[in-house]
Amino acid sequence: MLIVPEREIAGLISASDCFTAVEQVFASMAKKSAYNFPVIREAIGHADALYGFKSGFDRESLALGLKSGGFWPNNMAKGLTNHQSTVFLFDADTGKCRAVVGGNLLTALRTAAASAVSIKYLARPDARVLGMVGAGHQSTFQLRAALDQRPFEKVVGWNLHPDALDRLAKVAAERDAPFEAVDLDTLGGQADVVITITSSFAPILKATQIRPGTHLACMGTDTKGKQEVEAELFAAVTAFTDEIAQSVTIGEAQHAVAKGLISADDIVEIGAVINGDHPGRTSAEEITLFDGTGVGLQDLAVASATVDLAVRKGVTVDVDL
Ligand code: NAD
């Protein structure tokens, strides 16, 4: 069994490798070659932690396994990140554990890759201004991946606590993109693409704030109760997601579905667009929305790619179980 430690991940896999892995697995999911198993997420009643598993199998790449981990809110005081995860990969032919891979950086990279994939397939070709809602840990990854995807000429950002926007300004400066801190009306009025990446439990963006032709990538809502955009806004867009089952239960769609404004049939898996089975955006006026809920297959895809790179570089630790 191979071990790829967390400390090696940054030197092994690039954002571009993660983009390719996530694009491929979304395509496999829409072809029904790859499927996610039911998600487990539990408050364990110790250290205020939420712990769980996301797992699945991709019959095309033969990636089989799970990501296990969760959220330990008191970790920061111990010098550790609050989100902790590890990916376990199994040999699909024998069931033997093939690899254990540090999952923290990979989670950030695969989440950023998902919104970048949605921008590639759904944003207008002439999109020039990127709007960022949220400036937490994950936001810089989403911003970098978006700037890799399109030649945005300007980034506008909003955060509940504006001080944190410096984080986004620094990343924009690395890429020579002007950055401006704005209010939500200005953000919606200027942005051609908006990425939301917050932990909000109440709608932040209203339908009236979003212009025709915008592409929204809603990435923060991954749990029952979280919400980043008004249900009425969700009901007015052409909606895409990574996985419909997650979108309507723990994703951004949950609120529009609960209000009876839309049903699961109104949402398209982005893999269908990647495969050419759905046209994606069909006009310059349409508002498109990608509900990125985060699936286990994304984790397995980037972890498998990382193991292949680690073997090639000779940085794995090999142990007998
Ligand atoms: P973080 O704790 O570092 O940052 C949280 C962000 O949410 C900050 O910008 C904060 O200002 C904002 N926020 C919190 N409460 C808010 C409110 N009521 N209104 C508006 N903004 C609010 O977290 P992070 O690591 O940046 O992750 C952000 C979110 O993304 C989390 O909810 C996390 O669970 C989610 N996430 C989703 C995926 C996925 O695959 N979809 C993957 C990773 C993280």
Short mmCIF file of C-alpha atoms and ligand atoms in Angstrom, two decimals:
data_model
loop_
_atom_site.label_atom_id
_atom_site.label_comp_id
_atom_site.label_asym_id
_atom_site.label_seq_id
_atom_site.Cartn_x
_atom_site.Cartn_y
_atom_site.Cartn_z
CA MET A 1 0.00 0.00 0.00
CA LEU A 2 1.29 3.46 -0.90
CA ILE A 3 1.13 6.52 1.31
CA VAL A 4 1.28 10.00 -0.22
CA PRO A 5 1.72 12.43 2.70
CA GLU A 6 -0.08 15.77 2.79
CA ARG A 7 3.30 17.60 2.70
CA GLU A 8 4.06 16.13 -0.77
CA ILE A 9 0.76 17.04 -2.46
CA ALA A 10 1.64 20.64 -3.40
CA GLY A 11 4.78 19.48 -5.20
CA LEU A 12 2.97 16.76 -7.12
CA ILE A 13 -0.34 17.86 -8.59
CA SER A 14 -1.13 21.15 -10.33
CA ALA A 15 -4.41 23.04 -10.58
CA SER A 16 -4.43 22.13 -14.26
CA ASP A 17 -4.08 18.38 -13.48
CA CYS A 18 -7.01 18.72 -11.04
CA PHE A 19 -9.09 20.54 -13.67
CA THR A 20 -8.57 17.64 -16.12
CA ALA A 21 -9.36 14.99 -13.49
CA VAL A 22 -12.56 16.76 -12.35
CA GLU A 23 -13.73 17.44 -15.93
CA GLN A 24 -13.27 13.75 -16.78
CA VAL A 25 -15.07 12.44 -13.73
CA PHE A 26 -18.04 14.82 -14.22
CA ALA A 27 -18.28 13.42 -17.76
CA SER A 28 -18.17 9.82 -16.43
CA MET A 29 -20.90 10.63 -13.88
CA ALA A 30 -23.25 11.93 -16.59
CA LYS A 31 -22.62 8.79 -18.66
CA LYS A 32 -23.48 6.76 -15.54
CA SER A 33 -20.03 5.13 -15.71
CA ALA A 34 -19.20 6.65 -12.34
CA TYR A 35 -21.42 6.92 -9.31
CA ASN A 36 -21.23 8.27 -5.78
CA PHE A 37 -22.34 6.18 -2.81
CA PRO A 38 -24.59 7.76 -0.14
CA VAL A 39 -22.79 10.37 1.95
CA ILE A 40 -22.39 9.92 5.71
CA ARG A 41 -21.90 13.06 7.82
CA GLU A 42 -22.41 12.98 11.59
CA ALA A 43 -21.86 15.24 14.60
CA ILE A 44 -19.79 12.83 16.72
CA GLY A 45 -20.49 14.51 20.06
CA HIS A 46 -16.78 15.09 20.74
CA ALA A 47 -14.64 18.19 20.09
CA ASP A 48 -17.70 19.76 18.34
CA ALA A 49 -16.60 17.76 15.29
CA LEU A 50 -18.51 16.82 12.16
CA TYR A 51 -17.13 13.62 10.66
CA GLY A 52 -18.09 11.64 7.58
CA PHE A 53 -17.34 9.73 4.36
CA LYS A 54 -17.79 10.51 0.69
CA SER A 55 -17.20 7.53 -1.59
CA GLY A 56 -17.80 6.15 -5.06
CA PHE A 57 -16.53 4.19 -8.05
CA ASP A 58 -15.58 5.27 -11.56
CA ARG A 59 -15.77 2.28 -13.94
CA GLU A 60 -13.80 4.22 -16.59
CA SER A 61 -10.75 5.14 -14.52
CA LEU A 62 -11.30 2.31 -11.97
CA ALA A 63 -10.95 4.85 -9.13
CA LEU A 64 -12.60 3.23 -6.11
CA GLY A 65 -12.49 4.48 -2.56
CA LEU A 66 -13.51 7.13 -0.10
CA LYS A 67 -12.59 10.43 1.45
CA SER A 68 -13.01 10.49 5.18
CA GLY A 69 -12.75 13.47 7.47
CA GLY A 70 -14.69 16.53 8.40
CA PHE A 71 -14.65 19.73 10.39
CA TRP A 72 -12.95 20.21 13.78
CA PRO A 73 -13.74 23.81 14.79
CA ASN A 74 -11.17 23.95 17.60
CA ASN A 75 -8.19 22.86 15.48
CA MET A 76 -6.95 26.37 14.73
CA ALA A 77 -5.89 26.78 18.38
CA LYS A 78 -3.80 23.60 17.97
CA GLY A 79 -2.05 24.95 14.87
CA LEU A 80 -4.04 22.65 12.56
CA THR A 81 -6.57 23.44 9.84
CA ASN A 82 -10.19 22.96 10.88
CA HIS A 83 -11.02 20.87 7.79
CA GLN A 84 -9.22 17.51 7.91
CA SER A 85 -9.50 14.76 5.33
CA THR A 86 -7.74 11.67 4.01
CA VAL A 87 -8.44 9.74 0.81
CA PHE A 88 -8.29 5.93 0.72
CA LEU A 89 -8.05 4.30 -2.73
CA PHE A 90 -8.74 0.60 -3.31
CA ASP A 91 -7.73 -1.70 -6.18
CA ALA A 92 -10.99 -2.24 -8.11
CA ASP A 93 -9.86 -5.72 -9.23
CA THR A 94 -8.85 -7.11 -5.82
CA GLY A 95 -10.28 -4.82 -3.12
CA LYS A 96 -6.80 -4.33 -1.64
CA CYS A 97 -6.08 -0.88 -0.26
CA ARG A 98 -3.92 0.74 -2.94
CA ALA A 99 -3.12 4.11 -1.40
CA VAL A 100 -3.73 6.54 1.44
CA VAL A 101 -3.44 10.16 0.33
CA GLY A 102 -3.50 13.41 2.33
CA GLY A 103 -6.79 15.08 1.38
CA ASN A 104 -6.64 18.65 2.67
CA LEU A 105 -5.02 20.49 -0.24
CA LEU A 106 -6.69 18.11 -2.70
CA THR A 107 -10.13 19.13 -1.38
CA ALA A 108 -9.34 22.79 -2.00
CA LEU A 109 -7.98 22.08 -5.49
CA ARG A 110 -10.84 19.83 -6.59
CA THR A 111 -13.42 22.37 -5.39
CA ALA A 112 -11.67 25.15 -7.31
CA ALA A 113 -11.48 22.92 -10.38
CA ALA A 114 -15.25 22.35 -10.27
CA SER A 115 -16.16 26.05 -10.53
CA ALA A 116 -13.48 26.48 -13.23
CA VAL A 117 -15.03 23.62 -15.24
CA SER A 118 -18.40 25.35 -14.96
CA ILE A 119 -16.88 28.63 -16.20
CA LYS A 120 -15.30 26.84 -19.17
CA TYR A 121 -18.62 25.34 -20.28
CA LEU A 122 -21.22 27.88 -19.15
CA ALA A 123 -19.82 31.43 -18.97
CA ARG A 124 -20.30 33.72 -21.97
CA PRO A 125 -17.24 33.74 -24.26
CA ASP A 126 -16.94 37.53 -23.76
CA ALA A 127 -17.01 37.38 -19.90
CA ARG A 128 -14.52 39.98 -18.62
CA VAL A 129 -15.40 40.78 -14.97
CA LEU A 130 -15.28 38.16 -12.20
CA GLY A 131 -17.23 38.66 -8.97
CA MET A 132 -16.16 36.88 -5.78
CA VAL A 133 -18.60 36.50 -2.87
CA GLY A 134 -16.69 35.19 0.16
CA ALA A 135 -13.05 35.63 1.17
CA GLY A 136 -12.35 32.65 3.39
CA HIS A 137 -9.75 29.87 3.05
CA GLN A 138 -11.31 28.33 -0.05
CA SER A 139 -11.90 31.61 -1.92
CA THR A 140 -8.29 32.06 -3.09
CA PHE A 141 -8.31 28.61 -4.69
CA GLN A 142 -11.57 29.39 -6.54
CA LEU A 143 -10.17 32.74 -7.69
CA ARG A 144 -6.87 31.30 -9.00
CA ALA A 145 -8.65 28.53 -10.92
CA ALA A 146 -11.11 31.04 -12.44
CA LEU A 147 -8.27 33.35 -13.52
CA ASP A 148 -6.54 30.33 -15.12
CA GLN A 149 -9.70 29.61 -17.07
CA ARG A 150 -10.52 32.99 -18.67
CA PRO A 151 -8.71 36.30 -19.31
CA PHE A 152 -10.74 38.26 -16.73
CA GLU A 153 -9.82 41.95 -16.89
CA LYS A 154 -11.10 42.84 -13.42
CA VAL A 155 -12.11 41.13 -10.17
CA VAL A 156 -14.76 42.60 -7.84
CA GLY A 157 -15.23 41.12 -4.38
CA TRP A 158 -17.61 41.21 -1.43
CA ASN A 159 -17.23 39.61 1.99
CA LEU A 160 -19.25 39.80 5.19
CA HIS A 161 -16.12 41.14 6.90
CA PRO A 162 -14.48 43.38 4.27
CA ASP A 163 -11.02 43.17 5.96
CA ALA A 164 -10.63 39.63 4.64
CA LEU A 165 -10.87 40.86 1.03
CA ASP A 166 -7.10 41.59 1.13
CA ARG A 167 -6.67 37.88 0.58
CA LEU A 168 -8.44 38.09 -2.79
CA ALA A 169 -6.72 41.36 -3.69
CA LYS A 170 -3.31 39.65 -3.26
CA VAL A 171 -4.24 36.78 -5.57
CA ALA A 172 -5.65 39.17 -8.18
CA ALA A 173 -2.41 41.20 -7.99
CA GLU A 174 -0.34 38.02 -8.60
CA ARG A 175 -2.20 37.74 -11.92
CA ASP A 176 -2.14 41.49 -12.73
CA ALA A 177 -5.94 41.69 -12.48
CA PRO A 178 -7.26 44.92 -10.91
CA PHE A 179 -9.29 44.19 -7.76
CA GLU A 180 -12.06 46.29 -6.22
CA ALA A 181 -14.00 45.74 -2.98
CA VAL A 182 -17.67 46.48 -3.74
CA ASP A 183 -21.18 46.13 -2.36
CA LEU A 184 -23.44 43.36 -3.64
CA ASP A 185 -25.45 45.62 -6.00
CA THR A 186 -22.23 46.76 -7.69
CA LEU A 187 -20.87 43.23 -7.80
CA GLY A 188 -23.99 41.93 -9.56
CA GLY A 189 -24.09 45.00 -11.82
CA GLN A 190 -20.51 44.49 -13.06
CA ALA A 191 -19.72 40.79 -12.92
CA ASP A 192 -20.14 38.46 -15.89
CA VAL A 193 -19.21 35.48 -13.70
CA VAL A 194 -19.90 35.26 -9.95
CA ILE A 195 -18.41 32.66 -7.62
CA THR A 196 -20.02 32.31 -4.18
CA ILE A 197 -17.91 30.50 -1.56
CA THR A 198 -19.28 31.20 1.91
CA SER A 199 -20.67 29.34 4.92
CA SER A 200 -23.89 31.36 4.87
CA PHE A 201 -27.20 29.92 6.10
CA ALA A 202 -29.25 32.76 4.55
CA PRO A 203 -29.43 34.07 0.99
CA ILE A 204 -26.75 36.64 0.12
CA LEU A 205 -27.49 37.38 -3.55
CA LYS A 206 -30.97 38.45 -4.67
CA ALA A 207 -32.51 37.85 -8.09
CA THR A 208 -32.66 41.62 -8.70
CA GLN A 209 -28.87 41.92 -8.27
CA ILE A 210 -27.94 39.54 -11.10
CA ARG A 211 -27.81 40.71 -14.74
CA PRO A 212 -28.95 38.69 -17.76
CA GLY A 213 -26.04 36.69 -19.19
CA THR A 214 -24.30 36.11 -15.86
CA HIS A 215 -22.83 32.75 -14.92
CA LEU A 216 -23.03 31.92 -11.20
CA ALA A 217 -20.92 29.20 -9.60
CA CYS A 218 -22.41 28.57 -6.14
CA MET A 219 -19.79 26.57 -4.27
CA GLY A 220 -20.37 27.15 -0.55
CA THR A 221 -23.60 25.24 0.04
CA ASP A 222 -22.69 21.65 0.82
CA THR A 223 -24.94 20.95 3.83
CA LYS A 224 -28.64 21.02 4.62
CA GLY A 225 -29.66 24.55 5.62
CA LYS A 226 -26.80 26.48 3.98
CA GLN A 227 -27.81 29.03 1.33
CA GLU A 228 -26.04 31.64 -0.81
CA VAL A 229 -28.66 32.84 -3.31
CA GLU A 230 -32.40 33.52 -3.08
CA ALA A 231 -34.59 30.56 -4.02
CA GLU A 232 -36.32 32.89 -6.52
CA LEU A 233 -32.96 33.52 -8.22
CA PHE A 234 -32.25 29.79 -8.41
CA ALA A 235 -35.70 29.25 -9.95
CA ALA A 236 -35.00 31.86 -12.65
CA VAL A 237 -31.71 30.39 -13.96
CA THR A 238 -30.74 27.49 -16.18
CA ALA A 239 -29.36 25.22 -13.47
CA PHE A 240 -26.46 22.79 -13.66
CA THR A 241 -24.81 20.75 -10.95
CA ASP A 242 -22.22 18.07 -10.26
CA GLU A 243 -24.79 15.57 -8.97
CA ILE A 244 -28.56 16.13 -8.93
CA ALA A 245 -29.19 13.99 -5.81
CA GLN A 246 -26.80 16.17 -3.77
CA SER A 247 -27.95 19.43 -5.37
CA VAL A 248 -31.56 18.99 -4.23
CA THR A 249 -30.71 17.70 -0.73
CA ILE A 250 -27.56 19.47 0.47
CA GLY A 251 -26.80 21.87 -2.39
CA GLU A 252 -28.03 25.32 -3.33
CA ALA A 253 -31.11 23.87 -5.09
CA GLN A 254 -32.54 22.56 -1.81
CA HIS A 255 -34.36 25.84 -1.06
CA ALA A 256 -36.00 26.33 -4.48
CA VAL A 257 -37.08 22.66 -4.36
CA ALA A 258 -38.47 23.03 -0.81
CA LYS A 259 -40.50 26.08 -1.91
CA GLY A 260 -41.91 24.11 -4.85
CA LEU A 261 -40.34 26.54 -7.36
CA ILE A 262 -38.37 23.84 -9.22
CA SER A 263 -37.91 20.08 -9.21
CA ALA A 264 -34.89 17.83 -9.70
CA ASP A 265 -35.90 17.49 -13.38
CA ASP A 266 -35.06 21.18 -13.91
CA ILE A 267 -31.38 20.61 -13.09
CA VAL A 268 -28.79 19.27 -15.55
CA GLU A 269 -25.57 17.47 -14.63
CA ILE A 270 -22.66 19.46 -16.03
CA GLY A 271 -21.16 16.22 -17.30
CA ALA A 272 -23.94 16.14 -19.92
CA VAL A 273 -22.62 19.47 -21.26
CA ILE A 274 -19.02 18.18 -21.19
CA ASN A 275 -20.14 15.06 -23.11
CA GLY A 276 -22.01 17.15 -25.70
CA ASP A 277 -25.39 15.71 -24.68
CA HIS A 278 -26.72 19.09 -23.47
CA PRO A 279 -26.04 22.43 -25.18
CA GLY A 280 -25.29 24.26 -21.91
CA ARG A 281 -25.80 28.03 -22.34
CA THR A 282 -27.99 28.73 -25.38
CA SER A 283 -28.10 32.56 -25.40
CA ALA A 284 -26.12 35.59 -24.29
CA GLU A 285 -29.05 36.67 -22.04
CA GLU A 286 -29.53 33.41 -20.17
CA ILE A 287 -28.40 33.27 -16.53
CA THR A 288 -26.61 29.98 -15.87
CA LEU A 289 -25.90 28.62 -12.39
CA PHE A 290 -23.62 25.76 -11.36
CA ASP A 291 -24.50 24.25 -7.99
CA GLY A 292 -21.16 22.75 -6.91
CA THR A 293 -21.98 20.48 -4.00
CA GLY A 294 -18.69 18.54 -3.91
CA VAL A 295 -18.82 14.81 -4.65
CA GLY A 296 -16.62 11.95 -3.47
CA LEU A 297 -15.72 11.06 -7.07
CA GLN A 298 -13.96 14.43 -7.42
CA ASP A 299 -11.76 13.47 -4.45
CA LEU A 300 -11.02 10.03 -5.87
CA ALA A 301 -10.19 11.52 -9.29
CA VAL A 302 -7.62 14.01 -7.99
CA ALA A 303 -6.20 11.53 -5.46
CA SER A 304 -5.71 8.87 -8.18
CA ALA A 305 -3.94 11.40 -10.39
CA THR A 306 -1.75 12.37 -7.42
CA VAL A 307 -0.78 8.75 -6.71
CA ASP A 308 0.25 8.24 -10.35
CA LEU A 309 2.42 11.37 -10.17
CA ALA A 310 3.89 10.33 -6.80
CA VAL A 311 4.84 6.88 -8.14
CA ARG A 312 6.52 8.51 -11.14
CA LYS A 313 8.45 10.88 -8.85
CA GLY A 314 9.28 8.16 -6.31
CA VAL A 315 7.91 10.05 -3.31
CA THR A 316 5.47 7.43 -2.01
CA VAL A 317 5.99 5.54 1.22
CA ASP A 318 5.32 1.81 0.58
CA VAL A 319 4.01 -0.27 3.50
CA ASP A 320 2.57 -3.77 3.92
CA LEU A 321 -0.82 -3.79 5.64
P1 NAD B 1 -13.94 29.78 5.84
O1 NAD B 1 -14.48 29.50 7.19
O2 NAD B 1 -12.49 29.98 5.66
O3 NAD B 1 -14.68 31.07 5.23
C1 NAD B 1 -16.07 31.24 5.37
C2 NAD B 1 -16.55 32.34 4.44
O4 NAD B 1 -17.98 32.44 4.56
C3 NAD B 1 -16.00 33.72 4.81
O5 NAD B 1 -15.82 34.47 3.63
C4 NAD B 1 -17.13 34.33 5.67
O6 NAD B 1 -17.13 35.73 5.67
C5 NAD B 1 -18.32 33.78 4.92
N1 NAD B 1 -19.54 33.79 5.72
C6 NAD B 1 -19.77 33.11 6.87
N2 NAD B 1 -21.02 33.35 7.33
C7 NAD B 1 -21.59 34.20 6.44
C8 NAD B 1 -22.85 34.81 6.33
N3 NAD B 1 -23.79 34.61 7.24
N4 NAD B 1 -23.09 35.63 5.29
C9 NAD B 1 -22.14 35.85 4.35
N5 NAD B 1 -20.92 35.29 4.36
C10 NAD B 1 -20.65 34.48 5.40
O7 NAD B 1 -14.48 28.60 4.91
P2 NAD B 1 -13.93 28.12 3.49
O8 NAD B 1 -12.94 27.03 3.70
O9 NAD B 1 -13.55 29.29 2.68
O10 NAD B 1 -15.23 27.43 2.89
C11 NAD B 1 -16.34 28.22 2.53
C12 NAD B 1 -17.54 27.32 2.35
O11 NAD B 1 -17.32 26.42 1.26
C13 NAD B 1 -17.84 26.43 3.56
O12 NAD B 1 -19.22 26.49 3.81
C14 NAD B 1 -17.43 25.04 3.11
O13 NAD B 1 -18.19 24.03 3.75
C15 NAD B 1 -17.73 25.13 1.64
N6 NAD B 1 -16.99 24.17 0.82
C16 NAD B 1 -17.66 23.58 -0.21
C17 NAD B 1 -17.01 22.67 -1.01
C18 NAD B 1 -17.73 22.04 -2.17
O14 NAD B 1 -17.22 21.10 -2.77
N7 NAD B 1 -18.87 22.55 -2.56
C19 NAD B 1 -15.67 22.34 -0.74
C20 NAD B 1 -15.00 23.00 0.28
C21 NAD B 1 -15.67 23.92 1.06
#
